[in-house]
Amino acid sequence: MCDRRNVRRVSPAADTPADAPVPPVSALADTVLERLVAVYAPAADPVRAEGAAAYMKHVAPFLGIPTPERRSLSRTVPAGTGRPDERDCTAIALRCWRLPEREYHYFAVDYLRRHVGRCTSGFLPVLHHLVTTVPWWDTVDLLAAHVAGPLVAADPALAREMDRWIDDPSLWAARTALLHQLRYKEATDADRLFGYCLRRADHPDFFIRKAIGWALREYAKTDPAAVRDFVDGAHTRLSPLSVREALKNL
């Protein structure tokens, strides 16, 4: 995740695809969204909302629901609705993303994390929309590690899609590609990871440079020698931030 430094916020509108996917019809999504709004709206706190929005650089408005309360409320929403399929997951995620307050996006992220195993490679265009629309680290990083990562692990052919995402005009898609192997440990494709780091090493944005360092630091827990050798060889190409983050625990 991001630290609390005062970094530049990228305008969501600049990263919003023109061909945004349309939520499919889903009775389960109808029920979930109705319940979700019914439990979240009364819990709104305008004072907390203002502080949360300021902390997140006003990427989106907030309801102002504290995280523990939000999670408790969220657990009541899908009760008794049964297991979703990919169509339901798509509808819930896209419909939550159409609501302005950030807590609805958080619900969608948590829902996808829980049910990503029910999604196939066909979900990837939806995921691209989610990480490039109203994008900020608070949703993108979780989607990268807990949704993109499992999707690619389940269908290794999707790694070629990550090869395209690393060069995506949206820095958030590129950040997703950098971070999608974050939880892979011994299953990490080190050549792909190192290649991604080099391909975006000259990117000027904090969030890409931070992601390079974070991905390397996480892999260093599995193969510290490989990461140190890579950083030593690429030291002049990597930003000081990336190097510092990569070597933090070595």
PDB file of C-alpha atoms in Angstrom:
ATOM      1  CA  MET A   1       0.000   0.000   0.000  1.00  0.00           C
ATOM      2  CA  CYS A   2       0.929   3.613  -0.225  1.00  0.00           C
ATOM      3  CA  ASP A   3       2.534   5.562   2.559  1.00  0.00           C
ATOM      4  CA  ARG A   4       1.079   8.811   3.876  1.00  0.00           C
ATOM      5  CA  ARG A   5       3.325  11.198   2.003  1.00  0.00           C
ATOM      6  CA  ASN A   6       1.737  13.964  -0.004  1.00  0.00           C
ATOM      7  CA  VAL A   7       1.827  12.381  -3.450  1.00  0.00           C
ATOM      8  CA  ARG A   8       0.156  13.625  -6.595  1.00  0.00           C
ATOM      9  CA  ARG A   9      -3.326  12.288  -7.333  1.00  0.00           C
ATOM     10  CA  VAL A  10      -4.046  11.288 -10.909  1.00  0.00           C
ATOM     11  CA  SER A  11      -7.427  12.442 -12.158  1.00  0.00           C
ATOM     12  CA  PRO A  12      -9.841   9.486 -12.434  1.00  0.00           C
ATOM     13  CA  ALA A  13     -11.417  10.921 -15.566  1.00  0.00           C
ATOM     14  CA  ALA A  14      -8.094  10.758 -17.387  1.00  0.00           C
ATOM     15  CA  ASP A  15      -7.973   6.971 -16.872  1.00  0.00           C
ATOM     16  CA  THR A  16     -11.642   6.126 -17.495  1.00  0.00           C
ATOM     17  CA  PRO A  17     -12.105   3.944 -20.590  1.00  0.00           C
ATOM     18  CA  ALA A  18     -14.576   5.235 -23.162  1.00  0.00           C
ATOM     19  CA  ASP A  19     -15.992   1.721 -23.674  1.00  0.00           C
ATOM     20  CA  ALA A  20     -16.901   0.976 -20.058  1.00  0.00           C
ATOM     21  CA  PRO A  21     -18.585  -2.437 -19.724  1.00  0.00           C
ATOM     22  CA  VAL A  22     -22.312  -2.579 -19.021  1.00  0.00           C
ATOM     23  CA  PRO A  23     -23.384  -4.548 -15.923  1.00  0.00           C
ATOM     24  CA  PRO A  24     -25.180  -7.747 -16.948  1.00  0.00           C
ATOM     25  CA  VAL A  25     -28.622  -8.625 -15.631  1.00  0.00           C
ATOM     26  CA  SER A  26     -28.330 -10.408 -12.300  1.00  0.00           C
ATOM     27  CA  ALA A  27     -31.064 -11.044  -9.737  1.00  0.00           C
ATOM     28  CA  LEU A  28     -28.394 -11.699  -7.129  1.00  0.00           C
ATOM     29  CA  ALA A  29     -26.806  -8.315  -7.849  1.00  0.00           C
ATOM     30  CA  ASP A  30     -30.232  -6.666  -7.500  1.00  0.00           C
ATOM     31  CA  THR A  31     -30.578  -8.133  -4.015  1.00  0.00           C
ATOM     32  CA  VAL A  32     -27.014  -7.357  -2.961  1.00  0.00           C
ATOM     33  CA  LEU A  33     -27.104  -3.744  -4.135  1.00  0.00           C
ATOM     34  CA  GLU A  34     -30.478  -3.095  -2.517  1.00  0.00           C
ATOM     35  CA  ARG A  35     -29.264  -4.474   0.800  1.00  0.00           C
ATOM     36  CA  LEU A  36     -25.924  -2.743   0.532  1.00  0.00           C
ATOM     37  CA  VAL A  37     -27.364   0.719   0.095  1.00  0.00           C
ATOM     38  CA  ALA A  38     -29.919   0.039   2.824  1.00  0.00           C
ATOM     39  CA  VAL A  39     -27.255  -0.759   5.439  1.00  0.00           C
ATOM     40  CA  TYR A  40     -24.531   1.653   4.356  1.00  0.00           C
ATOM     41  CA  ALA A  41     -26.538   4.841   3.889  1.00  0.00           C
ATOM     42  CA  PRO A  42     -27.846   5.111   7.483  1.00  0.00           C
ATOM     43  CA  ALA A  43     -24.321   4.554   8.827  1.00  0.00           C
ATOM     44  CA  ALA A  44     -22.896   7.588   6.985  1.00  0.00           C
ATOM     45  CA  ASP A  45     -20.965  10.118   9.038  1.00  0.00           C
ATOM     46  CA  PRO A  46     -20.336  13.406   7.181  1.00  0.00           C
ATOM     47  CA  VAL A  47     -17.471  14.449   9.472  1.00  0.00           C
ATOM     48  CA  ARG A  48     -15.623  11.172   9.029  1.00  0.00           C
ATOM     49  CA  ALA A  49     -16.422  11.286   5.324  1.00  0.00           C
ATOM     50  CA  GLU A  50     -14.659  14.599   4.923  1.00  0.00           C
ATOM     51  CA  GLY A  51     -11.528  13.329   6.653  1.00  0.00           C
ATOM     52  CA  ALA A  52     -11.482  10.078   4.672  1.00  0.00           C
ATOM     53  CA  ALA A  53     -11.842  11.907   1.374  1.00  0.00           C
ATOM     54  CA  ALA A  54      -9.004  14.268   2.280  1.00  0.00           C
ATOM     55  CA  TYR A  55      -6.732  11.366   3.255  1.00  0.00           C
ATOM     56  CA  MET A  56      -7.420   9.700  -0.105  1.00  0.00           C
ATOM     57  CA  LYS A  57      -6.682  12.957  -1.975  1.00  0.00           C
ATOM     58  CA  HIS A  58     -10.368  13.323  -2.892  1.00  0.00           C
ATOM     59  CA  VAL A  59     -10.262  10.513  -5.417  1.00  0.00           C
ATOM     60  CA  ALA A  60     -13.921   9.902  -4.470  1.00  0.00           C
ATOM     61  CA  PRO A  61     -16.491  11.001  -1.922  1.00  0.00           C
ATOM     62  CA  PHE A  62     -16.942   8.844   1.170  1.00  0.00           C
ATOM     63  CA  LEU A  63     -19.852   7.884   3.377  1.00  0.00           C
ATOM     64  CA  GLY A  64     -17.583   8.051   6.397  1.00  0.00           C
ATOM     65  CA  ILE A  65     -18.155   4.540   7.768  1.00  0.00           C
ATOM     66  CA  PRO A  66     -15.244   3.313   9.945  1.00  0.00           C
ATOM     67  CA  THR A  67     -13.609   0.183   8.544  1.00  0.00           C
ATOM     68  CA  PRO A  68     -14.633  -2.226  11.345  1.00  0.00           C
ATOM     69  CA  GLU A  69     -18.254  -1.085  11.103  1.00  0.00           C
ATOM     70  CA  ARG A  70     -18.195  -1.245   7.312  1.00  0.00           C
ATOM     71  CA  ARG A  71     -16.902  -4.810   7.380  1.00  0.00           C
ATOM     72  CA  SER A  72     -19.518  -5.813   9.935  1.00  0.00           C
ATOM     73  CA  LEU A  73     -22.291  -4.304   7.819  1.00  0.00           C
ATOM     74  CA  SER A  74     -20.871  -5.899   4.679  1.00  0.00           C
ATOM     75  CA  ARG A  75     -21.083  -9.371   6.177  1.00  0.00           C
ATOM     76  CA  THR A  76     -24.856  -9.043   6.498  1.00  0.00           C
ATOM     77  CA  VAL A  77     -25.404  -8.092   2.852  1.00  0.00           C
ATOM     78  CA  PRO A  78     -24.862 -11.403   0.991  1.00  0.00           C
ATOM     79  CA  ALA A  79     -26.376 -13.594   3.716  1.00  0.00           C
ATOM     80  CA  GLY A  80     -28.613 -16.243   2.174  1.00  0.00           C
ATOM     81  CA  THR A  81     -28.021 -15.134  -1.406  1.00  0.00           C
ATOM     82  CA  GLY A  82     -26.156 -18.258  -2.466  1.00  0.00           C
ATOM     83  CA  ARG A  83     -22.941 -18.576  -4.414  1.00  0.00           C
ATOM     84  CA  PRO A  84     -22.432 -16.103  -7.241  1.00  0.00           C
ATOM     85  CA  ASP A  85     -21.236 -17.003 -10.689  1.00  0.00           C
ATOM     86  CA  GLU A  86     -19.031 -14.822 -12.857  1.00  0.00           C
ATOM     87  CA  ARG A  87     -22.026 -12.933 -14.213  1.00  0.00           C
ATOM     88  CA  ASP A  88     -23.134 -12.046 -10.685  1.00  0.00           C
ATOM     89  CA  CYS A  89     -19.622 -10.957  -9.692  1.00  0.00           C
ATOM     90  CA  THR A  90     -19.413  -8.782 -12.783  1.00  0.00           C
ATOM     91  CA  ALA A  91     -22.768  -7.156 -12.139  1.00  0.00           C
ATOM     92  CA  ILE A  92     -22.069  -6.478  -8.470  1.00  0.00           C
ATOM     93  CA  ALA A  93     -18.625  -5.018  -9.130  1.00  0.00           C
ATOM     94  CA  LEU A  94     -19.708  -2.772 -11.993  1.00  0.00           C
ATOM     95  CA  ARG A  95     -22.811  -1.548 -10.202  1.00  0.00           C
ATOM     96  CA  CYS A  96     -20.847  -0.777  -7.037  1.00  0.00           C
ATOM     97  CA  TRP A  97     -18.340   1.150  -9.155  1.00  0.00           C
ATOM     98  CA  ARG A  98     -21.168   3.275 -10.548  1.00  0.00           C
ATOM     99  CA  LEU A  99     -21.990   4.486  -7.025  1.00  0.00           C
ATOM    100  CA  PRO A 100     -19.896   7.512  -6.100  1.00  0.00           C
ATOM    101  CA  GLU A 101     -18.977   6.773  -2.483  1.00  0.00           C
ATOM    102  CA  ARG A 102     -15.773   4.837  -1.988  1.00  0.00           C
ATOM    103  CA  GLU A 103     -17.164   2.380   0.548  1.00  0.00           C
ATOM    104  CA  TYR A 104     -19.241   0.781  -2.211  1.00  0.00           C
ATOM    105  CA  HIS A 105     -16.063   0.201  -4.192  1.00  0.00           C
ATOM    106  CA  TYR A 106     -14.489  -1.385  -1.111  1.00  0.00           C
ATOM    107  CA  PHE A 107     -17.442  -3.752  -0.849  1.00  0.00           C
ATOM    108  CA  ALA A 108     -16.951  -4.791  -4.473  1.00  0.00           C
ATOM    109  CA  VAL A 109     -13.240  -5.410  -3.933  1.00  0.00           C
ATOM    110  CA  ASP A 110     -13.912  -7.556  -0.862  1.00  0.00           C
ATOM    111  CA  TYR A 111     -16.647  -9.455  -2.696  1.00  0.00           C
ATOM    112  CA  LEU A 112     -14.343 -10.207  -5.611  1.00  0.00           C
ATOM    113  CA  ARG A 113     -11.546 -11.301  -3.312  1.00  0.00           C
ATOM    114  CA  ARG A 114     -13.930 -13.791  -1.724  1.00  0.00           C
ATOM    115  CA  HIS A 115     -15.328 -15.127  -5.000  1.00  0.00           C
ATOM    116  CA  VAL A 116     -12.490 -14.740  -7.514  1.00  0.00           C
ATOM    117  CA  GLY A 117     -12.333 -18.517  -7.809  1.00  0.00           C
ATOM    118  CA  ARG A 118     -15.706 -18.421  -9.535  1.00  0.00           C
ATOM    119  CA  CYS A 119     -14.403 -16.095 -12.253  1.00  0.00           C
ATOM    120  CA  THR A 120     -12.593 -17.051 -15.438  1.00  0.00           C
ATOM    121  CA  SER A 121     -10.221 -15.324 -17.816  1.00  0.00           C
ATOM    122  CA  GLY A 122     -13.295 -13.625 -19.268  1.00  0.00           C
ATOM    123  CA  PHE A 123     -13.409 -11.406 -16.193  1.00  0.00           C
ATOM    124  CA  LEU A 124     -10.150  -9.666 -17.095  1.00  0.00           C
ATOM    125  CA  PRO A 125     -11.705  -6.829 -19.164  1.00  0.00           C
ATOM    126  CA  VAL A 126     -13.956  -6.042 -16.195  1.00  0.00           C
ATOM    127  CA  LEU A 127     -10.941  -6.013 -13.908  1.00  0.00           C
ATOM    128  CA  HIS A 128      -9.166  -3.624 -16.265  1.00  0.00           C
ATOM    129  CA  HIS A 129     -12.142  -1.286 -16.009  1.00  0.00           C
ATOM    130  CA  LEU A 130     -12.043  -1.454 -12.207  1.00  0.00           C
ATOM    131  CA  VAL A 131      -8.345  -0.646 -11.912  1.00  0.00           C
ATOM    132  CA  THR A 132      -8.499   2.215 -14.390  1.00  0.00           C
ATOM    133  CA  THR A 133     -11.741   3.849 -13.259  1.00  0.00           C
ATOM    134  CA  VAL A 134     -11.691   6.020 -10.125  1.00  0.00           C
ATOM    135  CA  PRO A 135      -8.217   4.553  -9.603  1.00  0.00           C
ATOM    136  CA  TRP A 136      -6.191   4.888  -6.430  1.00  0.00           C
ATOM    137  CA  TRP A 137      -3.956   2.580  -4.431  1.00  0.00           C
ATOM    138  CA  ASP A 138      -6.669   1.672  -1.918  1.00  0.00           C
ATOM    139  CA  THR A 139      -8.578  -0.407  -4.489  1.00  0.00           C
ATOM    140  CA  VAL A 140      -5.947  -1.094  -7.146  1.00  0.00           C
ATOM    141  CA  ASP A 141      -3.455  -2.822  -4.866  1.00  0.00           C
ATOM    142  CA  LEU A 142      -6.018  -5.265  -3.480  1.00  0.00           C
ATOM    143  CA  LEU A 143      -7.392  -6.001  -6.937  1.00  0.00           C
ATOM    144  CA  ALA A 144      -3.864  -6.617  -8.211  1.00  0.00           C
ATOM    145  CA  ALA A 145      -2.788  -9.056  -5.520  1.00  0.00           C
ATOM    146  CA  HIS A 146      -6.109 -10.749  -4.738  1.00  0.00           C
ATOM    147  CA  VAL A 147      -7.987 -10.742  -8.047  1.00  0.00           C
ATOM    148  CA  ALA A 148      -5.517 -10.339 -10.930  1.00  0.00           C
ATOM    149  CA  GLY A 149      -3.032 -12.629  -9.198  1.00  0.00           C
ATOM    150  CA  PRO A 150      -5.422 -15.564  -8.696  1.00  0.00           C
ATOM    151  CA  LEU A 151      -6.880 -15.166 -12.188  1.00  0.00           C
ATOM    152  CA  VAL A 152      -3.428 -15.414 -13.784  1.00  0.00           C
ATOM    153  CA  ALA A 153      -2.439 -18.297 -11.513  1.00  0.00           C
ATOM    154  CA  ALA A 154      -5.566 -20.199 -12.557  1.00  0.00           C
ATOM    155  CA  ASP A 155      -4.987 -19.507 -16.260  1.00  0.00           C
ATOM    156  CA  PRO A 156      -1.285 -18.994 -17.020  1.00  0.00           C
ATOM    157  CA  ALA A 157      -2.171 -17.844 -20.543  1.00  0.00           C
ATOM    158  CA  LEU A 158      -3.332 -14.598 -18.909  1.00  0.00           C
ATOM    159  CA  ALA A 159       0.298 -13.763 -18.199  1.00  0.00           C
ATOM    160  CA  ARG A 160       0.412 -12.539 -21.788  1.00  0.00           C
ATOM    161  CA  GLU A 161      -2.332 -10.071 -20.870  1.00  0.00           C
ATOM    162  CA  MET A 162      -0.182  -8.829 -18.000  1.00  0.00           C
ATOM    163  CA  ASP A 163       2.573  -8.362 -20.600  1.00  0.00           C
ATOM    164  CA  ARG A 164       0.230  -5.911 -22.301  1.00  0.00           C
ATOM    165  CA  TRP A 165      -0.875  -4.268 -19.082  1.00  0.00           C
ATOM    166  CA  ILE A 166       2.676  -3.417 -18.080  1.00  0.00           C
ATOM    167  CA  ASP A 167       2.813  -1.104 -21.118  1.00  0.00           C
ATOM    168  CA  ASP A 168      -0.727   0.213 -20.649  1.00  0.00           C
ATOM    169  CA  PRO A 169      -1.158   4.006 -20.874  1.00  0.00           C
ATOM    170  CA  SER A 170      -2.866   3.833 -17.470  1.00  0.00           C
ATOM    171  CA  LEU A 171      -0.236   3.735 -14.750  1.00  0.00           C
ATOM    172  CA  TRP A 172      -2.756   1.802 -12.617  1.00  0.00           C
ATOM    173  CA  ALA A 173      -2.951  -1.069 -15.092  1.00  0.00           C
ATOM    174  CA  ALA A 174       0.846  -1.102 -15.184  1.00  0.00           C
ATOM    175  CA  ARG A 175       0.948  -1.081 -11.378  1.00  0.00           C
ATOM    176  CA  THR A 176      -1.460  -4.036 -11.384  1.00  0.00           C
ATOM    177  CA  ALA A 177       0.865  -5.966 -13.689  1.00  0.00           C
ATOM    178  CA  LEU A 178       3.813  -5.215 -11.414  1.00  0.00           C
ATOM    179  CA  LEU A 179       1.949  -6.338  -8.300  1.00  0.00           C
ATOM    180  CA  HIS A 180      -0.121  -9.268  -9.549  1.00  0.00           C
ATOM    181  CA  GLN A 181       2.539 -11.782  -8.425  1.00  0.00           C
ATOM    182  CA  LEU A 182       2.819 -10.233  -4.976  1.00  0.00           C
ATOM    183  CA  ARG A 183       1.514 -13.372  -3.208  1.00  0.00           C
ATOM    184  CA  TYR A 184       3.073 -15.978  -5.489  1.00  0.00           C
ATOM    185  CA  LYS A 185       6.218 -16.658  -3.427  1.00  0.00           C
ATOM    186  CA  GLU A 186       7.986 -19.706  -4.954  1.00  0.00           C
ATOM    187  CA  ALA A 187       5.593 -19.673  -7.913  1.00  0.00           C
ATOM    188  CA  THR A 188       6.786 -16.209  -8.973  1.00  0.00           C
ATOM    189  CA  ASP A 189       7.936 -15.913 -12.557  1.00  0.00           C
ATOM    190  CA  ALA A 190      11.118 -14.036 -11.662  1.00  0.00           C
ATOM    191  CA  ASP A 191      12.104 -13.346 -15.253  1.00  0.00           C
ATOM    192  CA  ARG A 192       8.744 -11.725 -15.891  1.00  0.00           C
ATOM    193  CA  LEU A 193       8.925  -9.735 -12.649  1.00  0.00           C
ATOM    194  CA  PHE A 194      12.429  -8.443 -13.348  1.00  0.00           C
ATOM    195  CA  GLY A 195      11.513  -7.721 -16.959  1.00  0.00           C
ATOM    196  CA  TYR A 196       8.519  -5.664 -15.875  1.00  0.00           C
ATOM    197  CA  CYS A 197      10.668  -3.701 -13.447  1.00  0.00           C
ATOM    198  CA  LEU A 198      13.130  -2.825 -16.193  1.00  0.00           C
ATOM    199  CA  ARG A 199      10.415  -1.936 -18.701  1.00  0.00           C
ATOM    200  CA  ARG A 200       8.940   0.655 -16.358  1.00  0.00           C
ATOM    201  CA  ALA A 201      12.119   1.643 -14.527  1.00  0.00           C
ATOM    202  CA  ASP A 202      12.165   5.094 -16.128  1.00  0.00           C
ATOM    203  CA  HIS A 203       8.512   5.844 -15.341  1.00  0.00           C
ATOM    204  CA  PRO A 204       8.389   9.187 -13.520  1.00  0.00           C
ATOM    205  CA  ASP A 205       5.363   8.475 -11.318  1.00  0.00           C
ATOM    206  CA  PHE A 206       5.736   7.683  -7.625  1.00  0.00           C
ATOM    207  CA  PHE A 207       3.195   4.856  -7.779  1.00  0.00           C
ATOM    208  CA  ILE A 208       5.067   2.921 -10.440  1.00  0.00           C
ATOM    209  CA  ARG A 209       8.440   3.403  -8.774  1.00  0.00           C
ATOM    210  CA  LYS A 210       6.977   2.373  -5.435  1.00  0.00           C
ATOM    211  CA  ALA A 211       5.344  -0.697  -6.988  1.00  0.00           C
ATOM    212  CA  ILE A 212       8.650  -1.801  -8.519  1.00  0.00           C
ATOM    213  CA  GLY A 213      10.328  -1.621  -5.139  1.00  0.00           C
ATOM    214  CA  TRP A 214       7.421  -3.288  -3.359  1.00  0.00           C
ATOM    215  CA  ALA A 215       7.232  -6.202  -5.806  1.00  0.00           C
ATOM    216  CA  LEU A 216      10.972  -6.772  -5.515  1.00  0.00           C
ATOM    217  CA  ARG A 217      10.922  -6.485  -1.717  1.00  0.00           C
ATOM    218  CA  GLU A 218       8.144  -9.062  -1.498  1.00  0.00           C
ATOM    219  CA  TYR A 219       9.958 -11.502  -3.786  1.00  0.00           C
ATOM    220  CA  ALA A 220      13.108 -10.976  -1.743  1.00  0.00           C
ATOM    221  CA  LYS A 221      11.377 -12.859   1.081  1.00  0.00           C
ATOM    222  CA  THR A 222      11.487 -15.921  -1.191  1.00  0.00           C
ATOM    223  CA  ASP A 223      14.760 -15.413  -3.085  1.00  0.00           C
ATOM    224  CA  PRO A 224      16.830 -12.619  -1.549  1.00  0.00           C
ATOM    225  CA  ALA A 225      19.942 -13.455  -3.578  1.00  0.00           C
ATOM    226  CA  ALA A 226      18.088 -13.151  -6.880  1.00  0.00           C
ATOM    227  CA  VAL A 227      16.647  -9.775  -5.928  1.00  0.00           C
ATOM    228  CA  ARG A 228      19.976  -8.442  -4.708  1.00  0.00           C
ATOM    229  CA  ASP A 229      21.704  -9.610  -7.889  1.00  0.00           C
ATOM    230  CA  PHE A 230      18.987  -8.001 -10.012  1.00  0.00           C
ATOM    231  CA  VAL A 231      19.155  -4.695  -8.168  1.00  0.00           C
ATOM    232  CA  ASP A 232      22.951  -4.687  -8.317  1.00  0.00           C
ATOM    233  CA  GLY A 233      22.844  -5.192 -12.068  1.00  0.00           C
ATOM    234  CA  ALA A 234      20.024  -2.722 -12.706  1.00  0.00           C
ATOM    235  CA  HIS A 235      20.978  -0.165 -10.069  1.00  0.00           C
ATOM    236  CA  THR A 236      21.671   2.633 -12.527  1.00  0.00           C
ATOM    237  CA  ARG A 237      18.328   2.108 -14.290  1.00  0.00           C
ATOM    238  CA  LEU A 238      16.110   1.872 -11.229  1.00  0.00           C
ATOM    239  CA  SER A 239      15.014   4.960  -9.337  1.00  0.00           C
ATOM    240  CA  PRO A 240      16.444   5.531  -5.849  1.00  0.00           C
ATOM    241  CA  LEU A 241      12.937   4.947  -4.463  1.00  0.00           C
ATOM    242  CA  SER A 242      12.665   1.564  -6.174  1.00  0.00           C
ATOM    243  CA  VAL A 243      16.110   0.513  -4.975  1.00  0.00           C
ATOM    244  CA  ARG A 244      15.453   1.649  -1.430  1.00  0.00           C
ATOM    245  CA  GLU A 245      12.152  -0.214  -1.254  1.00  0.00           C
ATOM    246  CA  ALA A 246      13.569  -3.358  -2.861  1.00  0.00           C
ATOM    247  CA  LEU A 247      16.484  -3.620  -0.436  1.00  0.00           C
ATOM    248  CA  LYS A 248      14.659  -2.482   2.686  1.00  0.00           C
ATOM    249  CA  ASN A 249      14.780  -5.890   4.373  1.00  0.00           C
ATOM    250  CA  LEU A 250      18.013  -7.214   2.859  1.00  0.00           C
TER     251      LEU A 250
END
